[in-house]
Short mmCIF file of C-alpha atoms and ligand atoms in Angstrom, two decimals:
data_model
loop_
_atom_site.label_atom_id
_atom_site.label_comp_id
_atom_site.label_asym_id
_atom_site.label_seq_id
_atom_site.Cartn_x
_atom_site.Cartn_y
_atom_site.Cartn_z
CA UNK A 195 120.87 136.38 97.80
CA UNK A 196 122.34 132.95 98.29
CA UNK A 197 124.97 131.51 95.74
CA UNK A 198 124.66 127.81 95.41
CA UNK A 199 127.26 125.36 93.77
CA UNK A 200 125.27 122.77 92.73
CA UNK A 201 127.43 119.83 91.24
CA UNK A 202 126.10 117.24 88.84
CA UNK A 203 123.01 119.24 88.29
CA UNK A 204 121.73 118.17 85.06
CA UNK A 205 121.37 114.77 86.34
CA UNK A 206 118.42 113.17 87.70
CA UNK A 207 118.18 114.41 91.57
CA UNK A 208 120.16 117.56 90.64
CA UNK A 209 117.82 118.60 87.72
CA UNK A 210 115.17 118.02 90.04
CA UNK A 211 116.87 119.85 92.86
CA UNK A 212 117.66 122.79 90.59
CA UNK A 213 113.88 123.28 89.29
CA UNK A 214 112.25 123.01 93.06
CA UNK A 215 114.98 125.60 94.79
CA UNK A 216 114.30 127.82 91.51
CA UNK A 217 110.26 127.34 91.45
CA UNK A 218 110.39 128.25 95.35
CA UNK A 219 112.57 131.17 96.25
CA UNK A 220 113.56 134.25 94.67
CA UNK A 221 116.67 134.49 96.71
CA UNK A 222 118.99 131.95 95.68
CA UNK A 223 121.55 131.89 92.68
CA UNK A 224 121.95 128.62 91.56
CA UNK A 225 125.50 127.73 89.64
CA UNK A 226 125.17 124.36 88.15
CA UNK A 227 128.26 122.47 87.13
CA UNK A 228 127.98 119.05 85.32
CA UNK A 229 130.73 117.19 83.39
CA UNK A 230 127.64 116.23 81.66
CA UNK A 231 128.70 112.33 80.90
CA UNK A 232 126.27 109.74 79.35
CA UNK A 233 123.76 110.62 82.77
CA UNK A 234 123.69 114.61 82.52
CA UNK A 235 120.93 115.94 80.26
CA UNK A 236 120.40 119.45 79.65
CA UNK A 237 116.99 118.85 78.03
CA UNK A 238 115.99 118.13 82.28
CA UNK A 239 116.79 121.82 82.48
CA UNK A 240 114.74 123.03 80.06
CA UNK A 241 112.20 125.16 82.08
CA UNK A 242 114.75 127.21 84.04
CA UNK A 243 116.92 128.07 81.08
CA UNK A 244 117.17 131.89 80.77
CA UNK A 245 116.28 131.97 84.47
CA UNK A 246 117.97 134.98 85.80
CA UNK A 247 119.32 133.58 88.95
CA UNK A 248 120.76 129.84 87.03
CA UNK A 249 124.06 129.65 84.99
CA UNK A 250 125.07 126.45 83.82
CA UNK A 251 128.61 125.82 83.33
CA UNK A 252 130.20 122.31 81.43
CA UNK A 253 133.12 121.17 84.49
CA UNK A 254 134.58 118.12 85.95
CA UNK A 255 134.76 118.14 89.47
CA UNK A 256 138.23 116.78 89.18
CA UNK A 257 139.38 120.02 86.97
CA UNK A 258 141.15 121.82 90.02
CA UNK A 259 141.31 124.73 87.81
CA UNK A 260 138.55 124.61 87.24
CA UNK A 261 136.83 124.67 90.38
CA UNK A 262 139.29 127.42 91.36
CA UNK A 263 137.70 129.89 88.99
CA UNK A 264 134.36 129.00 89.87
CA UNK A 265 135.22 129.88 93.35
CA UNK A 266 137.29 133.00 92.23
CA UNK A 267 134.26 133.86 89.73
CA UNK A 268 130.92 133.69 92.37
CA UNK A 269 131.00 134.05 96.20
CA UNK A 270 129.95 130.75 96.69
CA UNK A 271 127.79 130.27 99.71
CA UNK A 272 126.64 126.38 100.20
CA UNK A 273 128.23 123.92 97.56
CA UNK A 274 125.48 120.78 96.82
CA UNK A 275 127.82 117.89 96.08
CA UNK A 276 125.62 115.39 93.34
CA UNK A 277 127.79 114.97 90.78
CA UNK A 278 128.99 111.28 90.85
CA UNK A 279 128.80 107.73 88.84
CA UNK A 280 125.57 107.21 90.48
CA UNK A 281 125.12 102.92 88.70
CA UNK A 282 126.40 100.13 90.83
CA UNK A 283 125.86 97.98 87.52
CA UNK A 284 128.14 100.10 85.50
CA UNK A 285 130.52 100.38 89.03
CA UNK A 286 131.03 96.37 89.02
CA UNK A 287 132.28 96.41 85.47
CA UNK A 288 134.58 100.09 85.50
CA UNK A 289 135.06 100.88 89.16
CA UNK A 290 137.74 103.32 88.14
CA UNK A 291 136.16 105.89 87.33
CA UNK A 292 134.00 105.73 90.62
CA UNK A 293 137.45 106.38 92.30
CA UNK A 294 138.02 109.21 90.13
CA UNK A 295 134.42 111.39 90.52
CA UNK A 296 133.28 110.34 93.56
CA UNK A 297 136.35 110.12 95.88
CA UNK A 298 139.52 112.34 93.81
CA UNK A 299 136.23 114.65 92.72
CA UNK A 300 135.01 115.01 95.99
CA UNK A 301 138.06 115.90 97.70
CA UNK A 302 139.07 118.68 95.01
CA UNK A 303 135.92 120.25 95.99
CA UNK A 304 136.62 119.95 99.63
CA UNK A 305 139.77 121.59 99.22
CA UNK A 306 138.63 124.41 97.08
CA UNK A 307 136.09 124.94 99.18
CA UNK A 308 138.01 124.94 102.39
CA UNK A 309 140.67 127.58 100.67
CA UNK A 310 138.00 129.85 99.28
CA UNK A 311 136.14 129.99 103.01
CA UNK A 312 138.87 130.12 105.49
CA UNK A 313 139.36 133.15 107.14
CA UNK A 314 141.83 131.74 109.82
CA UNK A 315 142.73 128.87 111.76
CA UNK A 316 139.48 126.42 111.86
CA UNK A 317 137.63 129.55 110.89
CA UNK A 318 135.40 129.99 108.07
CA UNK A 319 133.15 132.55 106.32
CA UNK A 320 130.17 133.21 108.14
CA UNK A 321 127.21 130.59 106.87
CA UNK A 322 128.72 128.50 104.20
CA UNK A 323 128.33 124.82 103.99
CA UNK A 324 129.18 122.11 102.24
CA UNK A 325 126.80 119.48 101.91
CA UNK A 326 127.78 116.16 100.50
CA UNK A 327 124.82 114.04 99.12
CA UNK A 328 125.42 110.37 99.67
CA UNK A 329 123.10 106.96 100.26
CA UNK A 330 122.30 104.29 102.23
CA UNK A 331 124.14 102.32 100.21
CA UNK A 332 126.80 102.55 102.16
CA UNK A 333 125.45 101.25 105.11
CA UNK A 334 125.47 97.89 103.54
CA UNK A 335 122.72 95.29 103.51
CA UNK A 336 119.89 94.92 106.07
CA UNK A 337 118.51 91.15 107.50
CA UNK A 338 114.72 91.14 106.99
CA UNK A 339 114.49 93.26 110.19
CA UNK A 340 115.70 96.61 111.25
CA UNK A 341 116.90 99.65 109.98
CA UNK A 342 119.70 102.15 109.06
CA UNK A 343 120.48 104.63 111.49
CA UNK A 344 122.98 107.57 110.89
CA UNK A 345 124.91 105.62 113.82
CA UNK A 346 125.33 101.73 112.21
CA UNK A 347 128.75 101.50 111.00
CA UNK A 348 129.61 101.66 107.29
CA UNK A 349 129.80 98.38 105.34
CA UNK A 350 129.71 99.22 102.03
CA UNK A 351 129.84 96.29 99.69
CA UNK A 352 129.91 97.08 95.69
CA UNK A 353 132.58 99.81 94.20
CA UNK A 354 130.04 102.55 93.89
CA UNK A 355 128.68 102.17 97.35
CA UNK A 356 132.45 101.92 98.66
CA UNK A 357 133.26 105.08 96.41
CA UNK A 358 130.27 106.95 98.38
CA UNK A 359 131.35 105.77 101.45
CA UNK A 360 135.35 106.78 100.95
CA UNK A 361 133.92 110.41 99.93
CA UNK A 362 131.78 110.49 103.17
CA UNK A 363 135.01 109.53 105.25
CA UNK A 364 136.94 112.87 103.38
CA UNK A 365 134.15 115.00 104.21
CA UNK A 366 134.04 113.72 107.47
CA UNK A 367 137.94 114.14 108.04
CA UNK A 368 137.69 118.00 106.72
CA UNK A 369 135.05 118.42 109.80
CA UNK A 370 136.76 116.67 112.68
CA UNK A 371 140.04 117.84 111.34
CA UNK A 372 139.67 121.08 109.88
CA UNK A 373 136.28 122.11 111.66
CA UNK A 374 135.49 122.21 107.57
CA UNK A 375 131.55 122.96 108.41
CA UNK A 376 129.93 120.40 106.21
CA UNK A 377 126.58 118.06 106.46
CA UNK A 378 125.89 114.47 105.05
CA UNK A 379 122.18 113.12 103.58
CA UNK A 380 122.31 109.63 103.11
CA UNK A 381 118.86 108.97 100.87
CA UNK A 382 117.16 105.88 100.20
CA UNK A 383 116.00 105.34 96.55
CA UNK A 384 114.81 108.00 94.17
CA UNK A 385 112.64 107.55 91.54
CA UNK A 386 110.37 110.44 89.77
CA UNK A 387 111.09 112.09 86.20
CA UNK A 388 114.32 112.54 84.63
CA UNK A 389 115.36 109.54 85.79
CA UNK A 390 118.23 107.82 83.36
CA UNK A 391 116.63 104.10 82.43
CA UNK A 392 119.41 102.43 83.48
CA UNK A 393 118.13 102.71 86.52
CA UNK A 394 115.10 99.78 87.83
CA UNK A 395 111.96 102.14 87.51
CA UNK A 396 112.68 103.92 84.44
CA UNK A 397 114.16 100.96 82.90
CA UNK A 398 111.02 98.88 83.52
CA UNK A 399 108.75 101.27 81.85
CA UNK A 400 110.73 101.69 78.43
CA UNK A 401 111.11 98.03 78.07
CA UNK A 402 107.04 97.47 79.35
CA UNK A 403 106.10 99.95 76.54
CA UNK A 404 108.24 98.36 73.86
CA UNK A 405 107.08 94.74 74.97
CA UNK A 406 110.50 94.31 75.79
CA UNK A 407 111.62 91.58 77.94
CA UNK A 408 111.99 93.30 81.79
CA UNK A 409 115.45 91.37 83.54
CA UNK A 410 114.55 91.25 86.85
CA UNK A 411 117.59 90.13 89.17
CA UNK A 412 117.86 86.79 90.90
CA UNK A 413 114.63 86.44 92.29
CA UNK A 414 113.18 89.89 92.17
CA UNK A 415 112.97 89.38 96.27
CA UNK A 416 115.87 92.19 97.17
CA UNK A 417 114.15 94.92 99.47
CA UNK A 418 114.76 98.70 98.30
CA UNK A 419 112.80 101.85 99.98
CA UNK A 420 111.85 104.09 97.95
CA UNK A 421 111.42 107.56 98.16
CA UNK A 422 109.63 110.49 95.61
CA UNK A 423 112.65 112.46 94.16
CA UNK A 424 110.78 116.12 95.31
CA UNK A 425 111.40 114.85 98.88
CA UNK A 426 114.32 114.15 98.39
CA UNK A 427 114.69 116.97 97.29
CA UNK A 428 113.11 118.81 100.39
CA UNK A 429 114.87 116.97 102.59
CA UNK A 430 118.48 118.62 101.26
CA UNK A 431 116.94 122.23 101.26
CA UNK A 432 116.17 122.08 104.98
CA UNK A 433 119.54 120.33 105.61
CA UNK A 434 121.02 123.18 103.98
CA UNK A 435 119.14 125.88 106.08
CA UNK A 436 119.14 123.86 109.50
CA UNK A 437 121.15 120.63 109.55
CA UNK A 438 123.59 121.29 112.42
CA UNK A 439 127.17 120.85 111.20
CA UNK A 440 129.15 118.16 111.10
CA UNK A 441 125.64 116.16 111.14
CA UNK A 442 124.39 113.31 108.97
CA UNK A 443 121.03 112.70 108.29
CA UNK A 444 119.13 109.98 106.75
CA UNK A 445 116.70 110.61 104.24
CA UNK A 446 113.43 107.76 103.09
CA UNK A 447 109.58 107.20 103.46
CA UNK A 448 109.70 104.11 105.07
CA UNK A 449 108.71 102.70 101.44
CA UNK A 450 110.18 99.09 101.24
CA UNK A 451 109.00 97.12 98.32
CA UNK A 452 110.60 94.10 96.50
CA UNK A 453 111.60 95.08 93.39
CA UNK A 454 109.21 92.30 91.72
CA UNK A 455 106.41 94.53 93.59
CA UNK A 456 107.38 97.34 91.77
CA UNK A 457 107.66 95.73 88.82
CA UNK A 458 103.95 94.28 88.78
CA UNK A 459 102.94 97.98 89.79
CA UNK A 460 104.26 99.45 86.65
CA UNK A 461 103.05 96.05 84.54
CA UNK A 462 99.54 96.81 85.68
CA UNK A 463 99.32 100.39 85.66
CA UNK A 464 100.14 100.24 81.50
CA UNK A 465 98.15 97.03 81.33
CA UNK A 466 94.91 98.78 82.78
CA UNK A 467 95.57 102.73 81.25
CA UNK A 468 97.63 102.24 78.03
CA UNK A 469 98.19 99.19 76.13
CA UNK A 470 96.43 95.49 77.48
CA UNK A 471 98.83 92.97 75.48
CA UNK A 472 101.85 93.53 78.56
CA UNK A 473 101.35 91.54 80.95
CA UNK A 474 103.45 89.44 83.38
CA UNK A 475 104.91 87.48 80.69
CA UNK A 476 107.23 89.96 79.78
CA UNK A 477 109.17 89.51 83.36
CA UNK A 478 112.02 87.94 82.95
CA UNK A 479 114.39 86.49 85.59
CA UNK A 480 118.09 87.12 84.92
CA UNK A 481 121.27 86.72 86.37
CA UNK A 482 121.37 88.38 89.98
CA UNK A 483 123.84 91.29 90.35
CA UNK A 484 127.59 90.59 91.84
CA UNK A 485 127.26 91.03 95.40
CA UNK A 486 123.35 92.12 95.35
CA UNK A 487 122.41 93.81 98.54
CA UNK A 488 119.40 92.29 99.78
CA UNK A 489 117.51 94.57 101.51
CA UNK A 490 117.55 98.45 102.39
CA UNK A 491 115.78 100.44 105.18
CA UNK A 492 116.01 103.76 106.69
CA UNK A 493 115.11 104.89 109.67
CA UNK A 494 114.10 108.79 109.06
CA UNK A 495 113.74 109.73 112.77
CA UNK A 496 116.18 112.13 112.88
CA UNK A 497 115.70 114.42 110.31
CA UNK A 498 112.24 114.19 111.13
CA UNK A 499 112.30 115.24 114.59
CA UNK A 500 115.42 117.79 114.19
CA UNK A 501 114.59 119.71 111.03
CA UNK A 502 110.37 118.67 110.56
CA UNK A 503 110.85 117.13 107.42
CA UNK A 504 108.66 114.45 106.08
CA UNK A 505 107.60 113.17 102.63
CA UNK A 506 104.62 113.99 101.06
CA UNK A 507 104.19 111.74 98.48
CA UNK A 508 103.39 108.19 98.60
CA UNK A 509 104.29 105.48 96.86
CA UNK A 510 100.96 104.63 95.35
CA UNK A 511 100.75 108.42 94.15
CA UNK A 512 104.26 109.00 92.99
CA UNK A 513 104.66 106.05 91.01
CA UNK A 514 101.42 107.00 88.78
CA UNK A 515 102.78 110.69 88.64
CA UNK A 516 106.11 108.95 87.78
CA UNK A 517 104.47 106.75 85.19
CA UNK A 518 102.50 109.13 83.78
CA UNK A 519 105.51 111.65 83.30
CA UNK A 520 107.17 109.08 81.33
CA UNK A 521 104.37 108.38 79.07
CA UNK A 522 104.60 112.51 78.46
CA UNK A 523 107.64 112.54 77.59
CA UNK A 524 108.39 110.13 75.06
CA UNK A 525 110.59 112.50 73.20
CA UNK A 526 113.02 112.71 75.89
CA UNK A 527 112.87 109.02 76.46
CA UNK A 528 113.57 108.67 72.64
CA UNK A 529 116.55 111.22 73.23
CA UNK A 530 118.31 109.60 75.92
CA UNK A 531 118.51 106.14 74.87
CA UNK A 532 119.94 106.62 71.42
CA UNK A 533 123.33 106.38 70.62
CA UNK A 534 125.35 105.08 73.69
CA UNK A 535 122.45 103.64 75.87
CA UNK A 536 121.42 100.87 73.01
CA UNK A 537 125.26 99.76 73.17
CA UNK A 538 124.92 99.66 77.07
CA UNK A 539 122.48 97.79 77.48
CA UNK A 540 123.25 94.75 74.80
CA UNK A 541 126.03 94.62 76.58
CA UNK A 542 124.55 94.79 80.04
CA UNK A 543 122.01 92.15 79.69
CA UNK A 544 122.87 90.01 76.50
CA UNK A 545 124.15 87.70 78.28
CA UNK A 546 121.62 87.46 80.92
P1 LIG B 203 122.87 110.68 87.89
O1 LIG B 203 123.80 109.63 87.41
O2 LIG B 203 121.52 110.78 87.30
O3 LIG B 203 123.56 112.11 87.73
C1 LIG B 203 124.90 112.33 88.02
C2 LIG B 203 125.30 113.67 87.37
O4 LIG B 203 126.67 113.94 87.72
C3 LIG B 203 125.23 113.65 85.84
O5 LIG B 203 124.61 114.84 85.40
C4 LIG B 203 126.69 113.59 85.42
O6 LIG B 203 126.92 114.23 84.17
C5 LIG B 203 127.36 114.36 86.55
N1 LIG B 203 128.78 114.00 86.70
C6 LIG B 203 129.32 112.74 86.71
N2 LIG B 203 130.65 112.84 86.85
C7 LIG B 203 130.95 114.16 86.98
C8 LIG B 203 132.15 114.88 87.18
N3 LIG B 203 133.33 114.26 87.27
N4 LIG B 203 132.09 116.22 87.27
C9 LIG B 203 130.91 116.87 87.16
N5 LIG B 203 129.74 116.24 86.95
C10 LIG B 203 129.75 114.91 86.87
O7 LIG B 203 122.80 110.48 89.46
P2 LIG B 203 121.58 110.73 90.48
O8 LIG B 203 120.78 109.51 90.58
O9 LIG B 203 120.95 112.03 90.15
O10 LIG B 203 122.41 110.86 91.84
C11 LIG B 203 122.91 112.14 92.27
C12 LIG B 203 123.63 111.96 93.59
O11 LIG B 203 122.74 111.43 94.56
C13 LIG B 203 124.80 110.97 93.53
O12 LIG B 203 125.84 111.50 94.33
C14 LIG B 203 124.24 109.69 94.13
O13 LIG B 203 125.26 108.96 94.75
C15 LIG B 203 123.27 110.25 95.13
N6 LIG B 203 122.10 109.39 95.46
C16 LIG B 203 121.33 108.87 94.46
C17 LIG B 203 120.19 108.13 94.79
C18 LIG B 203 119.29 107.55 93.72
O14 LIG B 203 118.39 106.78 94.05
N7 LIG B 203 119.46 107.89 92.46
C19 LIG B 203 119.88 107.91 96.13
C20 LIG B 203 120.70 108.44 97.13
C21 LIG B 203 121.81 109.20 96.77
O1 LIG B 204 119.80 103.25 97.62
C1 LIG B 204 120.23 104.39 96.94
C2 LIG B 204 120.85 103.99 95.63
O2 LIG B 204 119.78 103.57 94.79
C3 LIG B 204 121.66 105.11 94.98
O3 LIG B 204 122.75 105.43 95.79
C4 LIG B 204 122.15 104.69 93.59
O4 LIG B 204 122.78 105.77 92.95
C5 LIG B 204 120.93 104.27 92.76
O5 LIG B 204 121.36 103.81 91.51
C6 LIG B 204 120.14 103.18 93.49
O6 LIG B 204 120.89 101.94 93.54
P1 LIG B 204 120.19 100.50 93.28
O7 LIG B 204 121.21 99.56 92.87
O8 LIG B 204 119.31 100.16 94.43
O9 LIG B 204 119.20 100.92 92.07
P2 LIG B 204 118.85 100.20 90.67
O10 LIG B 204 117.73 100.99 90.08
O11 LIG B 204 120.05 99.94 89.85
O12 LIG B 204 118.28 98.80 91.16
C7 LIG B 204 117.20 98.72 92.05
C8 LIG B 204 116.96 97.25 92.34
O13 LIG B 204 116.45 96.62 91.16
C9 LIG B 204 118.21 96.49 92.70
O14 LIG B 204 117.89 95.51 93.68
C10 LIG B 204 118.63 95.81 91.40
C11 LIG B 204 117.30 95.56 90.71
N1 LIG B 204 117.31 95.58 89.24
C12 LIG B 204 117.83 96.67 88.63
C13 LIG B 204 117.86 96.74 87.25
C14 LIG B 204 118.45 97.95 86.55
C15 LIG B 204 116.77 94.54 88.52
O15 LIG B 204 116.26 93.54 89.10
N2 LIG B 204 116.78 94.60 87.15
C16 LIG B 204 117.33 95.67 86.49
O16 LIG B 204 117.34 95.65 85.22
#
């Protein structure tokens, strides 16, 4: 058996993680701890509660004691670092707590981690890792050519992408420093079910269904490449098994679409199968983001060739499985924008 820390797991790539390393092996122990803020949602968890080899525990990353007992508790074998403020939005108006999760957080876990494994000087228990999941964002922003490459240099522009990119530096410094053994995924886009509608896709179906206006930034023309959260998903599980340490790899599907594209998608996929009054009127144009980053690529190559992966699902087929899921799963949709989320998002796009 395998004992896996899995951080910010009732969130939307973690809950996903969690259900596709339980539905496929019988061999891993999965311990999910999740602060569970406005984003963590244990109604994503729902089909592996009572799930012999999951135990769900409410922690902050930031709680060294925490963390300590966790280690002291389970003989942890890879920890999966998710947890974070995962909004740039909500990052340009409250960067603080970015600092606090995804860089102080981080680097608790690093050094719990580190103390629990070491066995002596730049020595560690046999097979553990530590694998930090971070995004392209931090590469920066992309011309209308070319792509990210786990080698172009980190230019990370909005205080969630520089939060990501300060945590990647720490887990960077434990390996060339320490010899800390430790792997980095930098992922394009996700988008798939349990995803919080804050966030563009999810978002833009609520509002579509509830002939709601849909805000689309600036001119809708900013470039994002998006990728089907199961791959994702995939991609970490084989990092896990066979990244070689100290790597990074980059993680997308070579998937770029404007975000307008993807909001027409979604306008004519309920227009056609669900309700024929939405229609492109409903699109509004808004106030672009501060500091928008125009356009985001990666270039997979690595992972591909090193580890085999590749994505299976398309865009055309995971965006109707994505849609659909929604439609499904109204209740939960219901759930997780009451209370808070109405609050948000008058405030987010009143004045728009
Ligand atoms: P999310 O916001 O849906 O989930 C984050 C989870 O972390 C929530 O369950 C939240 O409760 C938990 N959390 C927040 N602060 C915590 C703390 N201090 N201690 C413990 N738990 C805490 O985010 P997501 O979209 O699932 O992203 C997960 C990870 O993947 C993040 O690290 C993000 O940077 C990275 N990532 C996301 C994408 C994407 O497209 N969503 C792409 C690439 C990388
Ligand atoms: O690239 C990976 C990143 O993708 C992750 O690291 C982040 O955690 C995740 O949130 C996501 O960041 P983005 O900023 O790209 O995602 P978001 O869904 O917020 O926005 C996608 C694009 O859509 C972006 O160009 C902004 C635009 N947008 C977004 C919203 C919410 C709109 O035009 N209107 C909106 O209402």
């Amino acid at each position: 058996m395998k004992n896996y820390l899995v951080t910010g797991g009732a969130g939307f790539i973690g809950s996903n993680f969690v259900i596709y390393m339980l539905n496929k092996y019988d061999d891993v122990n999965i311990i999910n701890i999740d602060k569970l803020t406005y984003a963590g949602n244990l109604e994503n968890l729902k089909s592996v509660e009572g799930n012999e080899h999951y135990t769900f525990i409410q922690a902050d990353i930031c709680d060294k004691d925490a963390m300590q007992a966790i280690f002291d508790k389970y003989e942890i074998d890879y920890v999966v670092n998710f947890a974070a403020e995962s909004h740039v939005d909500r990052s340009i108006s409250d960067p603080e707590i970015f600092v606090q999760t995804n860089v102080l957080g981080t680097v608790n876990l690093l050094n719990i981690a580190k103390n629990a494994w070491q066995t002596g000087d730049d020595q560690y228990k046999d097979g553990v890792k530590f694998l930090q999941v971070s995004t392209d964002e931090v590469y920066g922003s992309l011309g209308e050519t070319g792509y990210f490459m786990e080698t172009t240099p980190l230019d990370p522009h909005s205080p969630y992408s520089s939060s990501k990119a300060s945590a990647d530096f720490f887990v960077k410094a434990y390996s060339d420093t320490y010899k800390f053994p430790v792997n980095i995924t930098r992922c394009s886009n996700n988008y798939g079910p349990y995803q919080f509608p804050e966030k563009l896709i999810p978002l833009m179906i609520n509002n579509v269904l509830q002939h709601k206006d849909l805000p689309i930034y600036g001119d809708g023309m900013q470039v994002r490449d998006w990728l089907y959260v199961e791959d994702h998903c995939k991609a970490i599980d084989m990092v896990i098994r066979g990244g070689k340490l100290g790597e990074v790899y980059n993680v997308g599907g070579h998937n770029e679409r404007p975000n307008i594209t993807i909001v027409k998608t979604i306008i004519d996929y309920i227009k056609k199968n669900v309700d024929d009054q939405v229609g492109e009127h409903l699109m509004k144009y808004v106030e672009d983001r501060k500091g928008h980053d125009r356009r985001y690529g990666i270039a997979p190559d690595k992972i591909k060739a090193d580890l085999g992966w590749y994505p299976e699902t398309t865009f055309e087929v995971g965006i109707v499985k994505t849609i659909k899921w929604y439609l499904e799963n109204k209740t939960w949709m219901q759930n997780v924008t009451s209370g808070s989320y109405q609050q948000y998002y008058e405030k987010m796009y009143a004045n728009k």
